[in-house]
mmCIF file of C-alpha atoms in Angstrom:
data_model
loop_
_atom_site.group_PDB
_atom_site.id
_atom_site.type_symbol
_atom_site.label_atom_id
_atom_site.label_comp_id
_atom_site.label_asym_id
_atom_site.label_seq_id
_atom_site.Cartn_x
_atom_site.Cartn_y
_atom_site.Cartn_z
ATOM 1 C CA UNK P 1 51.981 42.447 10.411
ATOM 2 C CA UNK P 2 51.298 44.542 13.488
ATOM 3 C CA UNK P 3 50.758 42.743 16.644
ATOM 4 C CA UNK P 4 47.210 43.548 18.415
ATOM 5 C CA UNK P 5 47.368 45.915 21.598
ATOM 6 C CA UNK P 6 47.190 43.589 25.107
ATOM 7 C CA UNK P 7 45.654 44.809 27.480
ATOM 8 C CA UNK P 8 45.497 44.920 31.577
ATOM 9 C CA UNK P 9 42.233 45.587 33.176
ATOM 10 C CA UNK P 10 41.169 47.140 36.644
ATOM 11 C CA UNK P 11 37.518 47.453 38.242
ATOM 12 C CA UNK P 12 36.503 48.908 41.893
ATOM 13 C CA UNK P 13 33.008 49.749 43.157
ATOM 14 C CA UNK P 14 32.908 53.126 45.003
ATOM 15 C CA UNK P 15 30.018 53.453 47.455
ATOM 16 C CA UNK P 16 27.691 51.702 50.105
ATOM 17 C CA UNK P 17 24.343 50.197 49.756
ATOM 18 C CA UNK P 18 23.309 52.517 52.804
ATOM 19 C CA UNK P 19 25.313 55.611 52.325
ATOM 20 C CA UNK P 20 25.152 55.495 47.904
ATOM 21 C CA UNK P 21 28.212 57.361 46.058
ATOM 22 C CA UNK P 22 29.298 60.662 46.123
ATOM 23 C CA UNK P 23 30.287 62.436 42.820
ATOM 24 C CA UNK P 24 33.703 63.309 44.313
ATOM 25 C CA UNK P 25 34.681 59.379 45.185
ATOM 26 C CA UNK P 26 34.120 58.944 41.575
ATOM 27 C CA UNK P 27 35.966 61.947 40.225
ATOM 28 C CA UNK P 28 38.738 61.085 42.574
ATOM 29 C CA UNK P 29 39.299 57.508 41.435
ATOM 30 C CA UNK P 30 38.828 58.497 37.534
ATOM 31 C CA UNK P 31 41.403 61.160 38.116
ATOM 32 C CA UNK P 32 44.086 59.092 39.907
ATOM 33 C CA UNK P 33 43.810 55.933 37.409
ATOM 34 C CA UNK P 34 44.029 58.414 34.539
ATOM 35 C CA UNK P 35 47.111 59.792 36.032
ATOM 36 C CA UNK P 36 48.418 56.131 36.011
ATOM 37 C CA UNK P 37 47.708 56.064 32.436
ATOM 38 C CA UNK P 38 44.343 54.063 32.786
ATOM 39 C CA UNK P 39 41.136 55.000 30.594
ATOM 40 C CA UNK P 40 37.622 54.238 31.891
ATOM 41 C CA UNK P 41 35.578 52.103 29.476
ATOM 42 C CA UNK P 42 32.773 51.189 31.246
ATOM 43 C CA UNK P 43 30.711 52.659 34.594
ATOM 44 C CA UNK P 44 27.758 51.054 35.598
ATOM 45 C CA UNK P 45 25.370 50.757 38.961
ATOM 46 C CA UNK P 46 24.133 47.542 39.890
ATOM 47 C CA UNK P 47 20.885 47.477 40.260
ATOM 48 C CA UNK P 48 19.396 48.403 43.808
ATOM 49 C CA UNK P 49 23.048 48.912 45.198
ATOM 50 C CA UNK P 50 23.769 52.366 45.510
ATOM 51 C CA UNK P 51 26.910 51.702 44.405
ATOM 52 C CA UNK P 52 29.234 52.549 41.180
ATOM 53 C CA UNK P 53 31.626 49.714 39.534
ATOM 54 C CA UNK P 54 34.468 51.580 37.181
ATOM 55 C CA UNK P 55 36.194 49.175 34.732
ATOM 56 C CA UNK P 56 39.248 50.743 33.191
ATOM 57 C CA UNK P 57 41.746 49.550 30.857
ATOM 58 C CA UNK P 58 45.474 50.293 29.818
ATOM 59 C CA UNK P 59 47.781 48.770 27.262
ATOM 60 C CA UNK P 60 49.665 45.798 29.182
ATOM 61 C CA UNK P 61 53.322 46.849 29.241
ATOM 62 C CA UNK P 62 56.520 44.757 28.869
ATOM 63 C CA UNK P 63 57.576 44.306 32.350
ATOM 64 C CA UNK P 64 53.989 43.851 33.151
ATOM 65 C CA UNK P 65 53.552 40.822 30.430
ATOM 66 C CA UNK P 66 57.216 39.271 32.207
ATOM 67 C CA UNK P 67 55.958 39.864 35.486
ATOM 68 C CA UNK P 68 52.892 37.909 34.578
ATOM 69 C CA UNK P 69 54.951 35.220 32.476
ATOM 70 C CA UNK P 70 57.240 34.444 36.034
ATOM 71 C CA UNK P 71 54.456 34.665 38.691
ATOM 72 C CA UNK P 72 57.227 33.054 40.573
ATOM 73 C CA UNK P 73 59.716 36.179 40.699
ATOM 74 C CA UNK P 74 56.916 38.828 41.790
ATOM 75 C CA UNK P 75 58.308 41.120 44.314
#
């Protein structure tokens, strides 16, 4: 039987309520997390903020899953 995929999760909002969100802040933090090997699956703007929240997801790796097993031995 093959085991189901884990996986770790990341969100940021980009932007001010006063100032909104440039297209570049957005295409900046998409392109560095997908360099990191993460893949946006949701974008949203809440309501009235002027803002952008990116949540992105990646499989959860072994030393990830140890690290998280020992929260004790983090460096």
């Amino acid at each position: 039987m093959v085991e189901p995929i884990q996986w770790e999760y990341r969100v940021r909002t980009i932007g001010s309520s006063i100032m909104g969100t440039k297209d570049e802040a957005i295409e900046e933090t998409l392109n560095e997390w997908g360099e990191e090997g993460w893949e946006a699956t949701m974008v949203y703007t809440p309501e009235g903020s002027g803002k952008v929240t990116i949540v992105a997801k990646r499989p959860l790796t072994d030393a990830v899953r140890r690290e998280r097993s020992m929260p004790g031995l983090r460096r």
